[in-house]
């Protein structure tokens, strides 16, 4: 176990800070100037970062400089906001993960490339696989996935608690009384280590997510308990963000060289109800750039539900902006490699058929932005094949949609059937045949 203090994010002291590296902020003692061509830009009181003013972003740079001058003239230099970048940087010059050269998964235009192959891919979600304590169970899942040609599995890379659970229960991080302690023990991140090793041996790629919006496995609520604030202020709460970044750094460093990592993901379904979309935008921008500063080889995504979209909008709740997300604006962030969106008509008060338009709308927005969309979670609580197979067909036929991951994978483990939330599709069942075998045969016969 390793206790992480408040100064653990201190960057390397060197002559000049590297692209996307930290270059200022509370507690920071490294270089405050960036390498040539990069500018140290204030993000918030605890983090300034080296960002590029690329040609394509000249409008943004000009606006930034103008704002800097104006703010300084008004005597408020240290409270400079980067909001102006939000509204002017429509450019999508992605800082593409350099995975291709290293055999890591990457984007290729509007598609994904895995193991040198550019294709549409199918996969699934398993929030629980990193919390299993039996290695054979983990291997069994990846054996079945490999055999079924399910190439991507999205997993929870977090498991936050406010109190140490009883012995034998896996947790990754203890958040208590203002202190974060990462559990690197046998009942901690070593369980995630095994998931990564097992996936690597079977050529399954993982999306590893860093925090939950929801209170399952701790989530933002666990940070709020330890550090104060609220779920909506979590995104700008210095103590919470410091712990969150230290956690990200711990996980990224463990698997930085692994070709089994498909992408890092900021959060599961981040929302900020009633917030201006700039709150999540600023958090996504600075967090994704922070991850890129640690690891430029792997892709980075948000993990959001795809809310807040004008393209194809029928005015229904998911297209709206009430949860503080602007899909198009967030996709313009150059340290975000691809978009994510989810689909749960039952929870959102829409019809199942409405889901097809939701898929094509996101595909169109992704194509316009020049980045692939991952249809990352979808589920129905009954009649899975009749409801979900049409969504899969639509996704496969939509330019801009590059892969889909159904929620959620099920299998028979040493302890019995894996968790069933009503959405689970179990390996070896007739539902598995129609939603996995038949779907993958349609992708790649
Ligand atoms: C997740 O986000 C929504 C919207 O902001 C919020 O209502 C909900 O409470 C959040 N979950 C938790 C555990 O805070
Ligand atoms: C969402 O972002 C797009 C692209 O930046 C912008 O045109 C649109 O006005 C934004 N909408 C809202 C409601 O923020």
Coordinates of C-alpha atoms and ligand atoms in Angstrom, one line a residue:
X1 CA 0.0 0.0 0.0
X2 CA 1.2 3.4 -0.8
X3 CA -0.1 6.6 0.8
X4 CA -0.2 9.5 -1.6
X5 CA 0.2 12.9 -0.2
X6 CA -0.9 16.2 -1.7
X7 CA 2.5 16.8 -3.4
X8 CA 2.5 13.5 -5.3
X9 CA 1.6 15.2 -8.6
X10 CA 4.8 17.3 -8.6
X11 CA 6.3 17.1 -12.1
X12 CA 9.8 16.4 -13.1
X13 CA 12.1 19.3 -12.6
X14 CA 13.8 20.0 -15.9
X15 CA 14.8 23.0 -17.9
X16 CA 11.6 23.2 -19.9
X17 CA 8.3 21.3 -19.5
X18 CA 7.4 18.9 -22.3
X19 CA 4.2 19.1 -24.4
X20 CA 1.1 18.6 -22.3
X21 CA 3.2 18.5 -19.1
X22 CA 2.3 20.4 -16.0
X23 CA 4.0 23.8 -15.9
X24 CA 2.4 25.4 -12.9
X25 CA -0.1 25.1 -10.1
X26 CA -0.4 24.9 -6.4
X27 CA 2.3 22.7 -4.9
X28 CA 4.1 22.4 -8.2
X29 CA 7.9 23.0 -8.2
X30 CA 9.0 22.1 -11.7
X31 CA 9.7 24.2 -14.8
X32 CA 7.2 26.9 -15.6
X33 CA 8.3 27.4 -19.2
X34 CA 7.5 25.0 -22.0
X35 CA 9.6 23.6 -24.9
X36 CA 9.6 25.7 -28.0
X37 CA 6.3 26.1 -29.7
X38 CA 4.3 25.3 -26.6
X39 CA 2.7 27.8 -24.2
X40 CA 2.1 27.4 -20.5
X41 CA -1.6 27.9 -20.1
X42 CA -3.4 28.3 -16.9
X43 CA -6.2 25.7 -16.4
X44 CA -7.1 26.3 -12.7
X45 CA -5.3 27.1 -9.5
X46 CA -3.7 23.7 -9.2
X47 CA -2.8 23.0 -12.8
X48 CA -1.2 24.9 -15.6
X49 CA -0.2 23.0 -18.7
X50 CA 2.0 23.2 -21.8
X51 CA -0.4 23.5 -24.8
X52 CA 0.3 24.0 -28.4
X53 CA -0.9 27.0 -30.4
X54 CA -1.1 25.1 -33.7
X55 CA -1.8 27.0 -37.0
X56 CA -5.2 25.5 -37.1
X57 CA -5.9 27.0 -33.8
X58 CA -4.7 30.5 -34.6
X59 CA -8.1 31.9 -33.8
X60 CA -7.9 30.2 -30.4
X61 CA -4.4 31.5 -29.8
X62 CA -5.3 35.0 -30.7
X63 CA -8.4 34.9 -28.6
X64 CA -6.3 33.5 -25.7
X65 CA -3.7 36.2 -26.0
X66 CA -6.4 38.9 -26.3
X67 CA -8.1 37.5 -23.2
X68 CA -4.7 37.4 -21.3
X69 CA -4.1 41.0 -22.2
X70 CA -7.6 42.1 -21.2
X71 CA -7.6 40.2 -18.0
X72 CA -4.1 41.5 -17.1
X73 CA -5.3 45.0 -17.9
X74 CA -8.2 44.5 -15.6
X75 CA -5.8 43.4 -12.9
X76 CA -7.0 39.8 -12.8
X77 CA -4.1 37.9 -14.4
X78 CA -4.1 35.0 -12.1
X79 CA -7.8 34.2 -12.6
X80 CA -7.6 33.9 -16.4
X81 CA -10.2 31.5 -17.6
X82 CA -9.7 29.3 -20.7
X83 CA -13.4 29.4 -21.5
X84 CA -12.5 31.3 -24.7
X85 CA -10.8 28.2 -26.0
X86 CA -14.0 26.4 -25.6
X87 CA -16.0 28.6 -27.9
X88 CA -13.3 29.2 -30.6
X89 CA -11.4 25.9 -31.0
X90 CA -13.7 24.1 -33.3
X91 CA -10.6 22.5 -34.9
X92 CA -10.1 18.8 -34.5
X93 CA -6.4 18.4 -34.9
X94 CA -6.3 15.3 -32.7
X95 CA -3.1 14.5 -30.9
X96 CA -3.5 11.0 -32.3
X97 CA -2.3 8.2 -30.0
X98 CA 0.9 7.0 -31.6
X99 CA -0.2 3.4 -31.1
X100 CA 0.0 2.2 -34.7
X101 CA 3.8 2.3 -34.7
X102 CA 4.0 0.3 -31.5
X103 CA 1.2 -2.2 -32.3
X104 CA -1.1 -0.5 -29.8
X105 CA -4.8 0.0 -30.7
X106 CA -5.3 3.3 -32.5
X107 CA -7.7 5.2 -34.7
X108 CA -7.5 5.1 -38.5
X109 CA -9.7 7.8 -39.9
X110 CA -13.2 7.1 -38.7
X111 CA -12.3 3.5 -37.7
X112 CA -10.2 1.7 -35.2
X113 CA -7.1 -0.3 -35.9
X114 CA -6.3 -3.3 -33.7
X115 CA -3.3 -5.5 -34.3
X116 CA -2.7 -3.8 -37.7
X117 CA -6.3 -4.6 -38.8
X118 CA -8.7 -1.7 -39.5
X119 CA -12.3 -2.9 -39.2
X120 CA -15.5 -2.5 -37.3
X121 CA -15.1 -4.2 -33.9
X122 CA -17.5 -5.8 -31.4
X123 CA -17.0 -6.1 -27.7
X124 CA -18.7 -5.9 -24.3
X125 CA -18.6 -4.5 -20.8
X126 CA -17.7 -6.2 -17.6
X127 CA -17.6 -3.9 -14.5
X128 CA -16.8 -6.9 -12.3
X129 CA -13.9 -8.7 -13.9
X130 CA -11.3 -6.8 -12.0
X131 CA -12.9 -7.6 -8.7
X132 CA -12.8 -11.4 -9.1
X133 CA -10.4 -13.2 -6.9
X134 CA -10.0 -16.4 -8.9
X135 CA -7.5 -16.2 -11.9
X136 CA -9.2 -19.1 -13.7
X137 CA -12.4 -17.2 -13.8
X138 CA -10.6 -14.2 -15.4
X139 CA -8.9 -16.5 -18.0
X140 CA -12.2 -18.2 -18.7
X141 CA -13.9 -15.0 -19.7
X142 CA -11.0 -13.9 -22.0
X143 CA -10.8 -17.4 -23.5
X144 CA -14.5 -17.2 -24.4
X145 CA -14.2 -13.7 -25.7
X146 CA -11.2 -14.6 -27.9
X147 CA -13.0 -17.6 -29.3
X148 CA -16.1 -15.5 -30.0
X149 CA -14.0 -12.7 -31.5
X150 CA -15.2 -10.1 -29.0
X151 CA -12.1 -7.9 -29.2
X152 CA -12.8 -5.1 -26.8
X153 CA -13.8 -5.3 -23.1
X154 CA -14.6 -2.2 -21.1
X155 CA -13.8 -2.6 -17.4
X156 CA -13.9 -0.6 -14.2
X157 CA -10.4 0.5 -13.4
X158 CA -11.7 2.0 -10.1
X159 CA -13.1 0.6 -6.9
X160 CA -13.2 3.4 -4.3
X161 CA -14.2 2.8 -0.7
X162 CA -14.5 5.1 2.3
X163 CA -13.8 2.3 4.8
X164 CA -11.6 -0.8 4.3
X165 CA -14.0 -3.7 3.6
X166 CA -13.8 -7.1 5.2
X167 CA -10.9 -9.3 4.2
X168 CA -11.1 -10.9 0.8
X169 CA -13.2 -8.0 -0.7
X170 CA -11.3 -6.3 -3.5
X171 CA -10.9 -2.5 -3.4
X172 CA -8.5 -0.2 -5.2
X173 CA -8.5 3.0 -3.3
X174 CA -9.4 4.1 0.2
X175 CA -10.7 7.7 0.4
X176 CA -11.0 8.8 4.0
X177 CA -10.8 12.0 6.0
X178 CA -9.1 14.0 3.2
X179 CA -6.5 11.3 2.3
X180 CA -6.3 8.9 -0.6
X181 CA -4.6 5.6 -0.2
X182 CA -4.1 3.4 -3.2
X183 CA -4.3 -0.4 -2.5
X184 CA -1.6 -2.0 -4.6
X185 CA -1.9 -5.3 -2.6
X186 CA -3.2 -8.7 -3.6
X187 CA -6.8 -7.6 -2.9
X188 CA -6.1 -4.3 -4.7
X189 CA -4.7 -3.3 -8.1
X190 CA -3.0 -6.7 -8.4
X191 CA -6.4 -8.0 -9.4
X192 CA -6.5 -5.5 -12.3
X193 CA -2.9 -6.5 -13.1
X194 CA -4.2 -10.0 -13.7
X195 CA -7.0 -8.8 -15.9
X196 CA -4.5 -6.9 -18.1
X197 CA -2.1 -9.9 -18.3
X198 CA -4.9 -12.3 -19.2
X199 CA -6.4 -10.0 -21.8
X200 CA -2.9 -9.4 -23.3
X201 CA -2.4 -13.2 -23.6
X202 CA -5.6 -13.5 -25.6
X203 CA -5.5 -10.4 -27.7
X204 CA -8.5 -8.8 -26.1
X205 CA -8.2 -5.0 -25.7
X206 CA -9.4 -3.2 -22.6
X207 CA -11.0 0.2 -21.9
X208 CA -9.9 1.1 -18.4
X209 CA -12.1 3.6 -16.7
X210 CA -11.0 5.8 -13.7
X211 CA -14.0 6.9 -11.8
X212 CA -17.8 6.4 -11.6
X213 CA -20.4 9.2 -11.7
X214 CA -22.6 6.8 -9.9
X215 CA -22.0 5.6 -6.4
X216 CA -21.5 1.9 -7.4
X217 CA -17.9 1.0 -6.4
X218 CA -17.5 4.4 -4.7
X219 CA -17.5 6.9 -7.5
X220 CA -17.5 10.6 -7.2
X221 CA -19.7 10.2 -4.1
X222 CA -16.8 8.5 -2.3
X223 CA -14.5 11.4 -3.1
X224 CA -17.2 13.8 -1.9
X225 CA -17.4 11.9 1.4
X226 CA -13.6 12.2 1.9
X227 CA -12.9 15.6 0.5
X228 CA -16.2 17.6 0.7
X229 CA -18.0 19.5 -2.0
X230 CA -20.7 17.9 -4.1
X231 CA -21.0 15.7 -7.2
X232 CA -21.3 18.8 -9.5
X233 CA -18.4 20.6 -7.8
X234 CA -16.3 17.4 -7.9
X235 CA -14.9 18.4 -11.3
X236 CA -13.4 21.6 -9.9
X237 CA -12.7 20.5 -6.3
X238 CA -8.9 20.8 -5.9
X239 CA -8.5 18.0 -3.3
X240 CA -10.7 15.6 -5.2
X241 CA -9.0 16.3 -8.5
X242 CA -5.6 15.9 -6.9
X243 CA -6.5 12.5 -5.6
X244 CA -8.2 11.5 -8.9
X245 CA -5.0 12.5 -10.9
X246 CA -2.7 10.6 -8.5
X247 CA -5.0 7.6 -9.0
X248 CA -4.9 8.0 -12.8
X249 CA -1.1 8.2 -12.7
X250 CA -0.8 5.1 -10.5
X251 CA -3.0 3.0 -13.0
X252 CA -1.5 4.4 -16.2
X253 CA 2.1 3.8 -15.0
X254 CA 1.2 0.1 -14.3
X255 CA 0.0 -0.6 -17.8
X256 CA 1.8 2.1 -19.8
X257 CA 3.6 -0.5 -21.9
X258 CA 0.8 -2.9 -22.4
X259 CA -0.7 -3.5 -25.9
X260 CA -3.8 -4.8 -24.1
X261 CA -5.0 -1.3 -23.3
X262 CA -7.4 -0.1 -25.9
X263 CA -8.0 3.3 -24.2
X264 CA -8.0 5.1 -20.9
X265 CA -11.3 6.6 -20.0
X266 CA -12.0 9.6 -17.8
X267 CA -15.2 8.4 -16.1
X268 CA -18.2 6.3 -16.4
X269 CA -21.1 8.5 -17.5
X270 CA -19.9 11.8 -16.2
X271 CA -22.7 14.3 -15.8
X272 CA -22.9 17.7 -14.2
X273 CA -26.6 18.4 -13.9
X274 CA -27.6 22.0 -14.6
X275 CA -23.9 23.0 -15.1
X276 CA -22.7 25.1 -18.0
X277 CA -21.1 22.7 -20.6
X278 CA -17.8 24.5 -20.0
X279 CA -17.5 22.8 -16.6
X280 CA -17.2 19.3 -18.1
X281 CA -15.4 20.6 -21.2
X282 CA -12.6 22.2 -19.0
X283 CA -12.4 19.1 -16.9
X284 CA -12.3 16.8 -20.0
X285 CA -9.7 19.0 -21.7
X286 CA -7.3 19.2 -18.8
X287 CA -7.7 15.6 -17.6
X288 CA -7.3 14.1 -21.1
X289 CA -4.2 16.3 -21.7
X290 CA -2.8 15.2 -18.3
X291 CA -3.2 11.5 -19.3
X292 CA -1.5 12.2 -22.7
X293 CA 1.4 13.9 -20.8
X294 CA 1.9 10.6 -18.9
X295 CA 1.2 8.3 -21.9
X296 CA 1.2 9.4 -25.5
X297 CA 0.9 5.9 -26.9
X298 CA -2.6 4.9 -25.7
X299 CA -5.9 6.5 -26.8
X300 CA -8.1 8.5 -24.4
X301 CA -11.9 8.8 -24.3
X302 CA -14.5 10.4 -22.1
X303 CA -16.9 7.5 -21.3
X304 CA -20.0 9.8 -21.5
X305 CA -23.5 8.8 -22.6
X306 CA -23.4 11.1 -25.7
X307 CA -25.9 13.7 -24.3
X308 CA -26.1 17.2 -25.7
X309 CA -26.3 17.0 -29.5
X310 CA -27.9 19.2 -32.1
X311 CA -27.3 16.8 -35.0
X312 CA -30.5 14.8 -35.6
X313 CA -32.0 16.2 -32.4
X314 CA -35.8 15.6 -31.9
X315 CA -35.7 17.7 -28.7
X316 CA -35.9 14.7 -26.4
X317 CA -34.1 14.6 -23.1
X318 CA -30.9 12.7 -24.3
X319 CA -30.3 15.2 -27.1
X320 CA -30.6 18.1 -24.6
X321 CA -27.9 19.8 -22.6
X322 CA -29.4 19.4 -19.1
X323 CA -26.7 17.0 -17.9
X324 CA -24.0 19.6 -18.6
X325 CA -22.6 17.8 -21.7
X326 CA -22.0 19.1 -25.2
X327 CA -21.1 16.1 -27.4
X328 CA -19.8 18.1 -30.3
X329 CA -17.8 20.6 -28.3
X330 CA -16.2 17.8 -26.2
X331 CA -15.3 15.9 -29.3
X332 CA -13.3 18.9 -30.6
X333 CA -10.8 18.4 -27.7
X334 CA -7.5 17.4 -29.4
X335 CA -6.5 15.0 -26.6
X336 CA -9.7 13.0 -27.0
X337 CA -9.2 10.3 -29.6
X338 CA -12.7 9.1 -30.2
X339 CA -16.3 9.7 -28.9
X340 CA -18.4 7.5 -26.8
X341 CA -22.2 7.2 -26.5
X342 CA -24.6 4.9 -24.7
X343 CA -28.2 3.8 -25.3
X344 CA -30.9 3.0 -22.6
X345 CA -34.3 3.8 -24.0
X346 CA -36.1 2.3 -20.9
X347 CA -34.2 4.7 -18.6
X348 CA -34.5 7.7 -20.9
X349 CA -38.2 7.5 -21.6
X350 CA -37.8 6.9 -25.4
X351 CA -38.9 4.1 -27.6
X352 CA -36.5 1.3 -28.5
X353 CA -36.8 2.2 -32.2
X354 CA -35.7 5.8 -31.3
X355 CA -32.3 4.2 -30.6
X356 CA -31.6 3.8 -34.3
X357 CA -31.7 7.5 -34.9
X358 CA -29.6 8.1 -31.7
X359 CA -26.9 5.8 -33.3
X360 CA -27.0 7.5 -36.8
X361 CA -27.0 11.0 -35.2
X362 CA -23.8 10.3 -33.3
X363 CA -22.2 8.7 -36.4
X364 CA -22.9 11.8 -38.4
X365 CA -21.5 14.1 -35.6
X366 CA -18.4 11.9 -35.5
X367 CA -17.9 11.8 -39.2
X368 CA -18.2 15.6 -39.2
X369 CA -15.5 15.8 -36.5
X370 CA -13.3 13.3 -38.2
X371 CA -13.1 11.0 -35.3
X372 CA -14.6 7.5 -34.7
X373 CA -17.6 7.0 -32.4
X374 CA -17.7 4.0 -30.0
X375 CA -21.2 2.8 -29.3
X376 CA -20.0 1.9 -25.9
X377 CA -23.0 0.6 -23.9
X378 CA -26.5 -0.4 -24.8
X379 CA -29.0 -2.6 -23.2
X380 CA -32.6 -3.6 -22.8
X381 CA -34.1 -5.4 -19.8
X382 CA -35.9 -8.0 -21.8
X383 CA -36.4 -9.3 -25.4
X384 CA -32.7 -8.6 -25.9
X385 CA -32.4 -10.0 -29.5
X386 CA -35.4 -8.3 -31.0
X387 CA -34.5 -4.9 -29.4
X388 CA -30.7 -4.8 -29.6
X389 CA -29.9 -6.6 -32.9
X390 CA -31.5 -3.7 -35.0
X391 CA -29.3 -1.2 -33.1
X392 CA -26.2 -3.3 -33.9
X393 CA -27.2 -3.4 -37.6
X394 CA -27.7 0.3 -37.7
X395 CA -24.3 0.9 -36.0
X396 CA -22.5 -1.4 -38.4
X397 CA -24.1 0.4 -41.4
X398 CA -23.4 3.9 -40.1
X399 CA -20.2 5.7 -41.2
X400 CA -18.5 7.2 -38.1
X401 CA -19.6 4.4 -35.8
X402 CA -16.5 2.2 -35.5
X403 CA -17.4 -0.4 -32.8
X404 CA -20.1 -1.4 -30.3
X405 CA -19.9 -2.9 -26.8
X406 CA -23.1 -4.4 -25.4
X407 CA -23.9 -4.0 -21.7
X408 CA -23.0 -6.5 -20.3
X409 CA -21.0 -9.7 -20.7
X410 CA -22.1 -12.7 -18.6
X411 CA -20.5 -16.1 -18.0
X412 CA -20.6 -19.1 -15.7
X413 CA -17.8 -18.7 -13.2
X414 CA -16.5 -20.9 -10.4
X415 CA -18.9 -19.1 -8.1
X416 CA -21.9 -19.5 -10.5
X417 CA -23.4 -17.1 -12.9
X418 CA -21.8 -13.6 -13.1
X419 CA -23.9 -10.6 -12.0
X420 CA -27.3 -10.3 -13.7
X421 CA -28.7 -6.8 -13.9
X422 CA -31.3 -7.8 -16.5
X423 CA -29.2 -6.6 -19.3
X424 CA -26.7 -9.4 -19.1
X425 CA -26.0 -11.6 -22.2
X426 CA -24.5 -14.9 -21.1
X427 CA -21.9 -16.8 -23.0
X428 CA -23.3 -19.9 -24.7
X429 CA -27.0 -18.9 -24.7
X430 CA -29.3 -18.3 -27.7
X431 CA -29.1 -14.6 -26.9
X432 CA -25.3 -14.8 -27.2
X433 CA -25.8 -16.4 -30.6
X434 CA -27.9 -13.6 -32.0
X435 CA -26.1 -10.7 -30.4
X436 CA -22.5 -11.9 -30.6
X437 CA -22.1 -14.8 -33.0
X438 CA -24.5 -13.6 -35.7
X439 CA -23.4 -9.9 -35.2
X440 CA -19.7 -10.8 -35.6
X441 CA -20.4 -13.0 -38.6
X442 CA -22.1 -10.0 -40.2
X443 CA -19.0 -7.9 -39.5
X444 CA -16.4 -10.4 -40.6
X445 CA -17.6 -13.7 -42.1
Ligands
LIG1 C1 -24.4 11.3 -11.5 O1 -24.8 12.5 -12.1 C2 -26.1 12.9 -11.9 C3 -26.3 14.2 -12.7 O2 -25.4 15.2 -12.3 C4 -26.5 13.1 -10.5 O3 -27.8 13.4 -10.3 C5 -26.1 11.9 -9.7 O4 -26.3 12.1 -8.4 C6 -24.7 11.5 -10.0 N1 -24.3 10.3 -9.2 C7 -23.7 10.5 -8.0 C8 -23.4 9.2 -7.3 O5 -23.4 11.5 -7.5
LIG2 C1 -22.4 22.9 -28.3 O1 -21.1 23.0 -29.0 C2 -21.2 23.4 -30.3 C3 -19.8 23.2 -31.0 O2 -18.9 23.9 -30.2 C4 -21.8 24.8 -30.4 O3 -21.9 25.1 -31.8 C5 -23.1 24.8 -29.7 O4 -23.6 26.1 -29.7 C6 -23.0 24.3 -28.3 N1 -24.4 24.2 -27.7 C7 -24.6 24.4 -26.4 C8 -26.0 24.4 -26.0 O5 -23.7 24.6 -25.6

